[in-house]
Amino acid sequence: MPMPWTYRHSEKEFKSFLSDAKDRMGHVMESDNMTYTAVDGVLQCFRRRLTPPQVIAFGDVIPSTLRAMLVYNWRVDAVPLPFGSRAEMIREVQSVRKEHNITPLNVIEATAYALWRHCNHRDLERVLVQIGPEAVTFWHVPGAAPGDLEQRII
């Protein structure tokens, strides 16, 4: 079997993902480091609501660098939290590395936008539906035309 594309081209794929997320978050995001912190917060927020098998299933369908971020410093014995309102979860994302975080209010939507553009839609949809309606809602991009979310060819 050939090496998966996501492993061979992980840096190129991650730069493209960060660029999409950064552009969608707007002018407040001045660097890849700032965007990374925001995306990391979104992944942590989502992960806190999943069981270990759900985290692994989700990780299996996202790009390899995001997969690594998803499991970094993960407490697999933590009890999953319930999904909250979008506003509550945005505040949670903004609390990650608080002294270095200027995450905008559209952080979850912007990260979801970039994620859809870098994942196989059929696989991502399947996993989100298996996790549940809250996961589907978490990664929904309000107002985005289907063509805007098409998987990018990098």
C-alpha atoms as one frame of an Amber mdcrd trajectory, in Angstrom:
protein
   0.000   0.000   0.000   1.344   3.458  -0.811   1.932   5.966   1.953  -1.244
   7.980   2.642  -1.213  11.425   1.034  -1.896  13.086   4.392   1.364  11.669
   5.796   3.549  12.414   2.780   2.252  15.977   2.410   1.250  16.827   5.975
   3.060  20.182   6.081   1.557  21.350   2.792  -1.889  20.162   3.891  -1.643
  21.854   7.298  -0.458  25.154   5.796  -3.435  25.081   3.434  -5.802  24.297
   6.313  -4.391  27.137   8.443  -4.664  29.530   5.517  -8.359  28.699   5.057
  -9.083  29.012   8.783  -7.088  32.249   9.094  -8.804  33.839   6.090 -12.225
  32.876   7.434 -11.458  34.211  10.937 -10.626  37.616   9.491  -8.084  40.355
   9.975  -7.726  39.772  13.725  -5.625  36.671  12.999  -2.212  38.074  12.158
  -0.160  34.876  12.149  -0.247  31.129  11.736   0.617  30.850  15.442  -2.524
  32.748  16.388  -4.594  30.614  14.031  -3.029  27.446  15.411  -4.026  28.442
  18.953  -7.607  29.085  17.851  -7.875  25.782  15.953  -6.283  23.906  18.847
  -8.914  25.361  21.159 -11.711  24.203  18.843 -10.303  20.677  18.674  -9.921
  20.534  22.452 -13.460  21.821  22.953 -14.894  19.182  20.609 -12.721  16.391
  22.036 -13.935  17.091  25.581 -17.420  16.025  24.485 -16.417  12.680  23.012
 -15.674   9.192  24.261 -12.286   7.688  23.348 -13.749   5.601  20.474 -15.429
   8.730  19.101 -12.173  10.718  19.275 -10.362   7.966  17.382 -13.128   7.713
  14.758 -13.094  11.493  14.230  -9.298  11.557  14.113  -9.287   8.874  11.438
 -11.079  11.160   8.953  -9.216  14.438   9.483  -5.789  15.484   8.159  -2.801
  13.982   9.966  -1.535  17.144  11.686  -5.032  17.935  12.970  -5.248  14.312
  14.150  -2.042  14.787  16.119  -3.384  18.023  17.619  -6.647  16.271  18.526
  -4.917  13.681  20.693  -2.079  15.811  22.101  -2.318  16.004  25.921  -5.590
  14.091  25.813  -6.839  12.696  29.108  -8.508   9.540  27.834 -10.042   8.899
  31.258 -11.908  12.236  31.326 -15.686  12.019  31.459 -17.170  13.599  28.305
 -18.862  16.951  28.836 -22.259  17.760  27.364 -22.359  20.015  24.330 -23.264
  23.565  25.326 -24.538  26.530  23.413 -22.349  27.901  20.639 -21.574  30.941
  22.807 -20.499  28.746  25.748 -18.240  26.650  23.557 -16.689  29.736  21.936
 -15.840  31.062  25.414 -14.264  27.681  26.200 -12.162  27.859  23.021 -11.097
  31.400  23.924  -9.909  30.205  27.341  -7.135  28.033  25.848  -3.789  29.731
  26.481  -5.763  32.788  27.543  -2.807  35.187  27.723  -1.936  34.465  24.067
  -5.424  34.045  22.641  -7.353  36.658  20.667  -9.679  34.130  19.087 -12.615
  35.721  17.229 -16.252  34.854  17.808 -16.467  32.930  14.520 -13.679  30.540
  15.553 -15.739  27.334  15.469 -17.409  28.229  12.171 -14.058  29.218  10.609
 -12.383  26.016  11.776 -15.324  23.970  10.496 -15.090  25.756   7.146 -11.414
  24.833   6.816 -12.035  21.282   8.025 -14.696  20.566   5.406 -12.379  21.927
   2.713  -9.672  19.457   3.755 -11.663  16.263   4.433 -13.515  13.651   2.469
 -17.117  14.746   3.029 -18.601  11.261   2.963 -16.221  10.035   5.682 -16.593
  13.151   7.845 -20.395  13.125   7.588 -20.517   9.420   8.473 -18.441   9.909
  11.629 -20.289  13.033  12.760 -23.669  11.314  12.329 -22.379   8.330  14.345
 -21.257  10.656  17.142 -24.615  12.399  17.170 -26.604  15.468  16.186 -24.592
  17.737  18.481 -21.413  16.816  16.581 -23.139  17.514  13.274 -24.240  20.912
  14.603 -20.785  21.684  16.033 -19.144  21.292  12.603 -21.948  22.931  10.618
 -20.953  26.063   8.700 -23.947  28.428   8.708 -24.615  30.193   5.431 -21.875
  28.419   3.473 -22.761  27.350  -0.032 -21.969  23.676  -0.698 -19.477  24.713
  -3.372 -17.525  26.775  -0.841 -17.011  23.678   1.301 -15.880  21.319  -1.445
 -12.749  19.404  -0.584  -9.719  21.246  -1.923  -7.182  19.635  -4.166  -3.828
  20.785  -2.864
